[in-house]
Amino acid sequence: ANQPTRRPQADPRLHLRCTAMSSSSAPPKAVVDFVAAHSDAEVLDSGKVRCSTTGHECLPQLDVLRAHWEGKTYRKKAALVAYDFEQHAPHLVPHKQSKHLLYCTVTRQPVSRQPSAVEGHVNGKRFKRMLAEREAAQAKRSRAGAGGAGGGLSALLSPLVARLLEHHAEMGDTQTCATLSRVLELAIAPPPPPPPP
């Protein structure tokens, strides 16, 4: 019950950090060279070195700076900044609710905004299969749309209307022939240009 309370020991590294910062306002030459070699490093007014990629502030000590710039966090963040997500732009768009995700318009699934996850998704079997199906459907629609004003429907109706026209011409029905001729002209004629905006 009456145990003596222990007094917490001061961290010896804290003393070294404080004396390193207060001993000189100008950083050492090795630190200045390190900052000059890295475009995303800048020396702050306080003497610390700030990494603009991660936002991390480091002490102006060469071993601390090297540890940060060779570390996992920096490498991941630098790869994320360097990766061009726009190369997948029509299929992968920014997610509407989360800035950490992308949205795939092909598979209709969210994808993590990590280069490895994006590459894995785009190179996956499911994405490739669904993209091929989508492109085949678009090609089929564009081929069908080239057949006239009504697209595929006019291509199917034209022979039928032509046969009806022949039949009514044989019977001498001029009124029906005139109507069918007009329908056939509209089915074969190209679509009118869109009105100017």
Coordinates of N, CA and C in Angstrom, one line a residue:
A1 N 0.8 -1.2 0.0 CA 0.0 0.0 0.0 C 0.9 1.2 0.0
N2 N 2.0 1.3 0.8 CA 2.8 2.4 0.8 C 4.1 2.2 -0.1
Q3 N 3.8 2.1 -1.3 CA 4.9 1.9 -2.3 C 5.4 3.3 -2.7
P4 N 6.7 3.4 -2.8 CA 7.2 4.7 -3.3 C 6.8 4.9 -4.7
T5 N 6.5 6.1 -5.1 CA 6.1 6.4 -6.5 C 7.4 6.7 -7.2
R6 N 7.4 6.2 -8.4 CA 8.6 6.4 -9.2 C 8.5 7.6 -10.0
R7 N 9.6 8.3 -10.1 CA 9.6 9.5 -10.9 C 10.0 9.1 -12.3
P8 N 9.2 9.6 -13.3 CA 9.4 9.2 -14.7 C 10.8 9.7 -15.1
Q9 N 11.5 8.9 -15.9 CA 12.8 9.2 -16.4 C 12.7 10.1 -17.6
A10 N 13.5 11.1 -17.7 CA 13.5 12.0 -18.9 C 14.1 11.2 -20.1
D11 N 13.6 11.4 -21.2 CA 14.1 10.8 -22.4 C 15.4 11.5 -22.8
P12 N 16.5 10.8 -22.9 CA 17.8 11.4 -23.2 C 17.8 12.0 -24.7
R13 N 17.0 11.4 -25.5 CA 16.9 11.9 -26.9 C 16.3 13.2 -27.0
L14 N 15.4 13.5 -26.0 CA 14.7 14.8 -26.0 C 15.8 15.9 -25.8
H15 N 16.7 15.7 -24.9 CA 17.7 16.7 -24.6 C 18.6 16.9 -25.9
L16 N 18.9 15.8 -26.6 CA 19.7 16.0 -27.8 C 19.0 16.8 -28.9
R17 N 17.7 16.5 -29.0 CA 16.9 17.2 -30.0 C 16.8 18.7 -29.7
C18 N 16.6 19.0 -28.4 CA 16.5 20.4 -28.1 C 17.8 21.2 -28.3
T19 N 18.9 20.5 -27.9 CA 20.2 21.2 -28.0 C 20.6 21.3 -29.5
A20 N 20.2 20.3 -30.3 CA 20.5 20.3 -31.8 C 19.8 21.5 -32.4
M21 N 18.6 21.8 -32.0 CA 17.8 22.8 -32.6 C 18.3 24.2 -32.1
S22 N 18.7 24.3 -30.9 CA 19.0 25.6 -30.3 C 20.4 26.0 -30.5
S23 N 21.3 25.0 -30.8 CA 22.7 25.3 -30.9 C 23.1 26.2 -32.1
S24 N 22.4 26.0 -33.2 CA 22.7 26.9 -34.3 C 21.4 27.1 -35.1
S25 N 21.3 28.3 -35.6 CA 20.1 28.6 -36.4 C 20.2 28.1 -37.9
A26 N 21.4 28.1 -38.4 CA 21.7 27.6 -39.8 C 21.9 26.1 -39.7
P27 N 21.2 25.4 -40.6 CA 21.4 23.9 -40.7 C 22.9 23.6 -41.2
P28 N 23.3 22.4 -40.8 CA 24.7 22.0 -41.3 C 24.8 21.9 -42.8
K29 N 26.0 21.9 -43.3 CA 26.2 21.8 -44.8 C 25.6 20.6 -45.3
A30 N 25.7 19.4 -44.6 CA 25.2 18.2 -45.1 C 23.7 18.2 -45.3
V31 N 23.0 18.9 -44.4 CA 21.6 19.0 -44.4 C 21.2 20.0 -45.6
V32 N 21.9 21.0 -45.8 CA 21.7 22.0 -46.9 C 21.9 21.2 -48.2
D33 N 22.9 20.4 -48.4 CA 23.1 19.6 -49.6 C 22.0 18.6 -49.8
F34 N 21.5 18.0 -48.7 CA 20.4 17.0 -48.8 C 19.1 17.7 -49.3
V35 N 18.9 18.9 -48.7 CA 17.7 19.6 -49.1 C 17.8 20.1 -50.6
A36 N 19.0 20.5 -51.0 CA 19.2 20.9 -52.4 C 19.0 19.7 -53.4
A37 N 19.3 18.5 -52.9 CA 19.2 17.3 -53.8 C 17.8 16.8 -53.9
H38 N 16.9 17.2 -52.9 CA 15.5 16.7 -53.0 C 14.6 17.9 -53.2
S39 N 13.8 17.8 -54.3 CA 13.0 18.9 -54.7 C 11.8 19.1 -53.8
D40 N 11.4 18.1 -53.0 CA 10.3 18.2 -52.2 C 10.7 18.5 -50.7
A41 N 11.9 18.9 -50.5 CA 12.4 19.3 -49.1 C 12.6 20.8 -49.1
E42 N 12.2 21.4 -47.9 CA 12.3 22.8 -47.7 C 12.7 23.1 -46.3
V43 N 13.5 24.1 -46.1 CA 13.9 24.4 -44.7 C 12.9 25.5 -44.2
L44 N 12.4 25.3 -43.0 CA 11.4 26.2 -42.5 C 12.2 27.3 -41.6
D45 N 11.5 28.3 -41.2 CA 12.0 29.4 -40.4 C 12.5 28.8 -39.0
S46 N 11.8 27.8 -38.6 CA 12.2 27.2 -37.3 C 13.4 26.3 -37.3
G47 N 14.0 26.1 -38.5 CA 15.2 25.3 -38.7 C 14.8 23.9 -39.1
K48 N 13.6 23.5 -39.0 CA 13.2 22.1 -39.3 C 13.1 22.0 -40.9
V49 N 13.2 20.8 -41.3 CA 13.1 20.5 -42.7 C 11.7 19.9 -43.0
R50 N 10.9 20.4 -43.9 CA 9.6 19.9 -44.2 C 9.6 19.2 -45.5
C51 N 8.9 18.0 -45.6 CA 8.7 17.3 -46.8 C 7.4 17.7 -47.4
S52 N 7.4 18.3 -48.6 CA 6.1 18.7 -49.2 C 5.3 17.6 -49.7
T53 N 5.9 16.4 -49.9 CA 5.1 15.2 -50.3 C 4.2 14.7 -49.2
T54 N 4.8 14.5 -48.0 CA 4.0 13.9 -46.9 C 3.6 15.0 -45.9
G55 N 4.2 16.2 -45.9 CA 3.8 17.2 -44.9 C 4.6 17.0 -43.6
H56 N 5.5 16.0 -43.6 CA 6.2 15.7 -42.3 C 7.3 16.7 -42.1
E57 N 7.5 17.1 -40.9 CA 8.6 18.0 -40.5 C 9.6 17.3 -39.7
C58 N 10.9 17.3 -40.2 CA 12.0 16.6 -39.6 C 13.0 17.6 -38.9
L59 N 13.7 17.0 -38.0 CA 14.8 17.8 -37.4 C 15.9 17.9 -38.5
P60 N 16.7 19.0 -38.4 CA 17.8 19.2 -39.4 C 19.0 18.3 -39.1
Q61 N 18.8 17.0 -39.1 CA 19.8 16.0 -38.8 C 19.8 15.1 -40.0
L62 N 21.0 14.8 -40.6 CA 21.1 14.0 -41.8 C 20.5 12.6 -41.6
D63 N 20.7 11.9 -40.5 CA 20.2 10.6 -40.3 C 18.7 10.6 -40.2
V64 N 18.1 11.6 -39.6 CA 16.7 11.7 -39.5 C 16.1 12.0 -40.9
L65 N 16.7 12.8 -41.6 CA 16.2 13.1 -43.0 C 16.3 11.9 -43.9
R66 N 17.4 11.2 -43.8 CA 17.5 10.0 -44.7 C 16.5 8.9 -44.3
A67 N 16.3 8.8 -43.0 CA 15.3 7.8 -42.5 C 13.9 8.1 -43.1
H68 N 13.5 9.4 -43.1 CA 12.2 9.8 -43.7 C 12.2 9.5 -45.2
W69 N 13.2 10.1 -45.9 CA 13.1 10.0 -47.4 C 13.3 8.6 -47.9
E70 N 13.9 7.7 -47.1 CA 14.0 6.3 -47.5 C 12.9 5.4 -46.9
G71 N 12.0 6.0 -46.1 CA 11.0 5.2 -45.4 C 9.8 4.8 -46.3
K72 N 9.0 3.9 -45.7 CA 7.9 3.3 -46.4 C 6.8 4.4 -46.7
T73 N 6.5 5.2 -45.7 CA 5.5 6.2 -45.8 C 5.8 7.2 -47.0
Y74 N 7.1 7.6 -47.1 CA 7.4 8.6 -48.1 C 7.3 7.9 -49.5
R75 N 7.8 6.6 -49.6 CA 7.8 5.9 -50.9 C 6.4 5.7 -51.4
K76 N 5.4 5.4 -50.5 CA 4.1 5.2 -50.9 C 3.4 6.5 -51.3
K77 N 3.7 7.5 -50.6 CA 3.1 8.8 -50.9 C 3.6 9.4 -52.2
A78 N 5.0 9.2 -52.4 CA 5.6 9.7 -53.6 C 5.1 8.9 -54.8
A79 N 4.9 7.6 -54.7 CA 4.3 6.8 -55.8 C 2.9 7.2 -56.1
L80 N 2.1 7.6 -55.1 CA 0.7 8.0 -55.2 C 0.7 9.4 -56.0
V81 N 1.6 10.3 -55.6 CA 1.6 11.6 -56.3 C 2.1 11.4 -57.7
A82 N 3.1 10.5 -58.0 CA 3.6 10.4 -59.3 C 2.7 9.6 -60.3
Y83 N 1.8 8.8 -59.8 CA 1.0 8.0 -60.6 C -0.1 8.8 -61.4
D84 N -0.2 8.6 -62.6 CA -1.2 9.3 -63.5 C -2.5 8.5 -63.6
F85 N -3.5 8.9 -62.7 CA -4.8 8.3 -62.7 C -5.6 8.6 -64.0
E86 N -5.2 9.7 -64.6 CA -6.0 10.2 -65.8 C -5.8 9.3 -67.0
Q87 N -4.8 8.4 -67.0 CA -4.6 7.5 -68.1 C -5.8 6.5 -68.2
H88 N -6.5 6.3 -67.1 CA -7.7 5.4 -67.1 C -9.0 6.3 -67.0
A89 N -8.9 7.5 -67.4 CA -10.0 8.5 -67.2 C -11.4 8.1 -67.7
P90 N -11.6 7.5 -68.9 CA -13.0 7.3 -69.2 C -13.6 6.1 -68.4
H91 N -12.8 5.3 -67.9 CA -13.3 4.1 -67.1 C -13.2 4.3 -65.6
L92 N -12.2 5.0 -65.2 CA -12.1 5.2 -63.7 C -12.2 6.7 -63.5
V93 N -13.2 7.1 -62.7 CA -13.4 8.5 -62.4 C -13.3 8.7 -60.9
P94 N -13.1 10.0 -60.4 CA -13.1 10.2 -59.0 C -14.5 9.8 -58.3
H95 N -14.4 9.2 -57.2 CA -15.6 8.8 -56.4 C -16.3 10.0 -55.9
K96 N -17.6 10.1 -55.9 CA -18.3 11.3 -55.5 C -18.3 11.5 -54.0
Q97 N -18.1 10.4 -53.2 CA -18.2 10.6 -51.8 C -16.9 10.5 -51.0
S98 N -15.9 9.7 -51.6 CA -14.7 9.5 -50.9 C -13.5 9.9 -51.8
K99 N -12.6 10.8 -51.2 CA -11.5 11.2 -52.0 C -10.4 10.1 -52.1
H100 N -10.5 9.0 -51.3 CA -9.6 8.0 -51.3 C -9.9 6.9 -52.3
L101 N -11.1 7.0 -53.0 CA -11.5 6.0 -53.9 C -11.7 6.6 -55.3
L102 N -11.7 5.7 -56.3 CA -12.1 5.9 -57.7 C -13.3 5.1 -57.9
Y103 N -14.1 5.4 -59.0 CA -15.3 4.6 -59.3 C -15.1 4.1 -60.7
C104 N -15.3 2.8 -60.9 CA -15.1 2.2 -62.2 C -16.5 2.2 -62.9
T105 N -16.5 2.8 -64.1 CA -17.8 2.9 -64.8 C -18.1 1.6 -65.6
V106 N -17.1 0.7 -65.7 CA -17.3 -0.5 -66.4 C -17.9 -1.6 -65.5
T107 N -17.2 -1.8 -64.3 CA -17.7 -2.8 -63.4 C -18.6 -2.2 -62.3
R108 N -18.7 -0.9 -62.3 CA -19.6 -0.2 -61.3 C -19.2 -0.5 -59.9
Q109 N -17.9 -0.5 -59.6 CA -17.4 -0.8 -58.3 C -16.4 0.3 -57.9
P110 N -16.3 0.6 -56.6 CA -15.3 1.5 -56.1 C -13.9 0.8 -56.1
V111 N -12.9 1.6 -56.4 CA -11.5 1.1 -56.5 C -10.7 2.0 -55.6
S112 N -9.8 1.4 -54.8 CA -8.9 2.2 -53.9 C -8.0 3.0 -54.8
R113 N -7.7 4.2 -54.4 CA -6.8 5.1 -55.1 C -5.4 4.8 -54.8
Q114 N -5.0 3.6 -54.9 CA -3.6 3.2 -54.8 C -3.1 2.7 -56.2
P115 N -2.0 3.0 -56.6 CA -1.5 2.6 -57.9 C -1.6 1.1 -58.1
S116 N -1.2 0.3 -57.1 CA -1.2 -1.2 -57.2 C -2.7 -1.7 -57.4
A117 N -3.6 -1.1 -56.6 CA -5.0 -1.5 -56.7 C -5.6 -1.1 -58.1
V118 N -5.3 0.0 -58.6 CA -5.8 0.5 -59.9 C -5.3 -0.4 -61.0
E119 N -4.0 -0.7 -61.0 CA -3.4 -1.6 -62.0 C -4.0 -3.0 -61.9
G120 N -4.1 -3.5 -60.7 CA -4.7 -4.8 -60.5 C -6.2 -4.8 -61.1
H121 N -6.9 -3.8 -60.8 CA -8.3 -3.7 -61.3 C -8.4 -3.7 -62.9
V122 N -7.6 -2.8 -63.4 CA -7.6 -2.6 -64.9 C -7.0 -3.8 -65.6
N123 N -6.1 -4.5 -65.0 CA -5.5 -5.7 -65.7 C -6.3 -7.0 -65.3
G124 N -7.3 -6.9 -64.5 CA -8.1 -8.1 -64.1 C -9.0 -8.7 -65.2
K125 N -9.3 -9.9 -65.0 CA -10.1 -10.6 -66.0 C -11.5 -10.0 -66.1
R126 N -12.1 -9.7 -65.0 CA -13.5 -9.2 -65.0 C -13.6 -7.9 -65.7
F127 N -12.6 -7.0 -65.4 CA -12.6 -5.7 -66.0 C -12.5 -5.8 -67.6
K128 N -11.5 -6.6 -68.0 CA -11.2 -6.8 -69.4 C -12.4 -7.4 -70.1
R129 N -13.1 -8.4 -69.5 CA -14.2 -9.1 -70.1 C -15.4 -8.1 -70.2
M130 N -15.7 -7.3 -69.2 CA -16.8 -6.4 -69.2 C -16.5 -5.2 -70.2
L131 N -15.3 -4.8 -70.3 CA -14.9 -3.7 -71.2 C -15.1 -4.2 -72.6
A132 N -14.7 -5.4 -72.9 CA -14.8 -6.0 -74.3 C -16.3 -6.1 -74.6
E133 N -17.1 -6.5 -73.7 CA -18.6 -6.6 -73.9 C -19.2 -5.2 -74.2
R134 N -18.7 -4.2 -73.4 CA -19.2 -2.9 -73.6 C -18.9 -2.3 -75.0
E135 N -17.6 -2.5 -75.4 CA -17.1 -2.0 -76.7 C -17.8 -2.7 -77.8
A136 N -18.1 -4.1 -77.7 CA -18.8 -4.8 -78.7 C -20.2 -4.3 -78.8
A137 N -20.9 -4.0 -77.7 CA -22.3 -3.4 -77.8 C -22.3 -2.1 -78.4
Q138 N -21.3 -1.2 -78.1 CA -21.2 0.1 -78.7 C -21.0 0.0 -80.2
A139 N -20.1 -0.9 -80.6 CA -19.8 -1.1 -82.1 C -21.1 -1.6 -82.8
K140 N -21.8 -2.5 -82.2 CA -23.1 -3.0 -82.8 C -24.1 -1.9 -82.9
R141 N -24.2 -1.0 -81.9 CA -25.1 0.1 -81.9 C -24.7 1.1 -83.0
S142 N -23.4 1.4 -83.2 CA -23.0 2.3 -84.2 C -23.2 1.8 -85.6
R143 N -23.0 0.5 -85.8 CA -23.3 -0.2 -87.1 C -24.8 -0.1 -87.4
A144 N -25.6 -0.4 -86.4 CA -27.1 -0.3 -86.6 C -27.5 1.1 -86.9
G145 N -26.9 2.1 -86.2 CA -27.3 3.5 -86.4 C -26.9 4.0 -87.7
A146 N -26.0 3.4 -88.5 CA -25.6 3.9 -89.8 C -26.6 3.6 -90.9
G147 N -27.6 2.8 -90.6 CA -28.6 2.4 -91.7 C -29.6 3.4 -92.0
G148 N -29.6 4.6 -91.5 CA -30.6 5.6 -91.9 C -31.1 6.3 -90.7
A149 N -32.3 7.0 -90.9 CA -32.8 7.9 -89.8 C -33.3 7.1 -88.6
G150 N -33.9 5.9 -88.8 CA -34.3 5.1 -87.7 C -33.4 4.1 -87.2
G151 N -32.2 4.1 -87.8 CA -31.2 3.1 -87.4 C -31.5 1.7 -87.9
G152 N -31.4 0.7 -87.1 CA -31.7 -0.7 -87.4 C -33.1 -0.9 -87.8
L153 N -34.0 -0.2 -87.3 CA -35.4 -0.4 -87.6 C -35.7 0.0 -89.0
S154 N -35.2 1.1 -89.5 CA -35.4 1.5 -90.9 C -34.8 0.5 -91.9
A155 N -33.7 -0.1 -91.5 CA -33.1 -1.1 -92.4 C -34.0 -2.3 -92.5
L156 N -34.7 -2.6 -91.4 CA -35.6 -3.8 -91.5 C -36.9 -3.4 -92.2
L157 N -37.4 -2.2 -92.0 CA -38.7 -1.8 -92.6 C -38.6 -1.5 -94.1
S158 N -37.4 -1.0 -94.6 CA -37.3 -0.6 -96.0 C -37.7 -1.7 -97.0
P159 N -37.2 -2.9 -96.9 CA -37.6 -4.0 -97.8 C -39.1 -4.3 -97.7
L160 N -39.6 -4.2 -96.5 CA -41.1 -4.5 -96.3 C -41.9 -3.4 -97.0
V161 N -41.6 -2.2 -96.8 CA -42.3 -1.1 -97.4 C -42.2 -1.1 -98.9
A162 N -41.0 -1.5 -99.4 CA -40.8 -1.6 -100.9 C -41.8 -2.7 -101.4
R163 N -41.9 -3.8 -100.8 CA -42.8 -4.9 -101.3 C -44.2 -4.4 -101.2
L164 N -44.6 -3.7 -100.1 CA -46.0 -3.2 -100.0 C -46.3 -2.2 -101.2
L165 N -45.3 -1.4 -101.5 CA -45.4 -0.4 -102.6 C -45.7 -1.1 -103.9
E166 N -44.9 -2.1 -104.2 CA -45.1 -2.9 -105.4 C -46.5 -3.5 -105.5
H167 N -46.9 -4.1 -104.3 CA -48.2 -4.7 -104.3 C -49.3 -3.7 -104.6
H168 N -49.3 -2.6 -104.0 CA -50.3 -1.6 -104.1 C -50.3 -0.9 -105.5
A169 N -49.1 -0.9 -106.1 CA -48.9 -0.3 -107.4 C -49.6 -1.3 -108.4
E170 N -49.4 -2.6 -108.2 CA -50.1 -3.6 -109.1 C -51.6 -3.5 -109.0
M171 N -52.1 -3.2 -107.8 CA -53.5 -3.1 -107.6 C -54.1 -1.7 -108.1
G172 N -53.2 -0.8 -108.4 CA -53.6 0.5 -108.8 C -54.1 1.5 -107.7
D173 N -53.7 1.3 -106.5 CA -54.0 2.1 -105.4 C -53.0 3.3 -105.3
T174 N -53.3 4.4 -106.0 CA -52.3 5.5 -106.1 C -52.1 6.2 -104.7
Q175 N -53.2 6.4 -104.0 CA -53.1 7.1 -102.7 C -52.2 6.3 -101.7
T176 N -52.4 5.0 -101.6 CA -51.5 4.2 -100.7 C -50.1 4.2 -101.3
C177 N -49.9 4.2 -102.6 CA -48.6 4.2 -103.2 C -47.8 5.5 -102.8
A178 N -48.5 6.6 -102.9 CA -47.9 7.9 -102.5 C -47.5 7.9 -101.1
T179 N -48.3 7.4 -100.2 CA -48.0 7.3 -98.8 C -46.8 6.4 -98.5
L180 N -46.8 5.2 -99.1 CA -45.7 4.3 -99.0 C -44.4 4.8 -99.6
S181 N -44.5 5.6 -100.7 CA -43.3 6.2 -101.3 C -42.7 7.2 -100.3
R182 N -43.5 8.0 -99.7 CA -43.0 9.0 -98.7 C -42.3 8.3 -97.5
V183 N -43.0 7.2 -97.0 CA -42.4 6.4 -95.9 C -41.0 5.9 -96.3
L184 N -40.9 5.3 -97.5 CA -39.7 4.7 -98.0 C -38.6 5.8 -98.1
E185 N -38.9 7.0 -98.6 CA -38.0 8.1 -98.7 C -37.4 8.5 -97.3
L186 N -38.3 8.6 -96.3 CA -37.9 8.9 -95.0 C -37.1 7.9 -94.3
A187 N -37.3 6.6 -94.6 CA -36.6 5.5 -94.1 C -35.2 5.5 -94.6
I188 N -35.0 5.8 -95.9 CA -33.7 5.7 -96.6 C -32.9 7.0 -96.4
A189 N -33.5 8.1 -96.3 CA -32.9 9.4 -96.2 C -32.0 9.5 -94.9
P190 N -30.8 10.2 -95.0 CA -30.0 10.4 -93.8 C -30.7 11.3 -92.9
P191 N -30.4 11.2 -91.6 CA -31.0 12.1 -90.6 C -30.7 13.6 -90.9
P192 N -31.6 14.5 -90.6 CA -31.3 15.9 -90.8 C -30.3 16.4 -89.8
P193 N -29.5 17.4 -90.1 CA -28.5 17.9 -89.2 C -29.1 18.5 -88.0
P194 N -28.5 18.4 -86.8 CA -29.1 19.0 -85.6 C -29.1 20.5 -85.8
P195 N -30.1 21.1 -85.1 CA -30.3 22.6 -85.2 C -29.1 23.3 -84.5
P196 N -28.7 24.4 -84.9 CA -27.6 25.2 -84.3 C -28.0 25.6 -82.9
P197 N -27.0 25.6 -82.0 CA -27.3 25.9 -80.6 C -27.6 27.4 -80.4

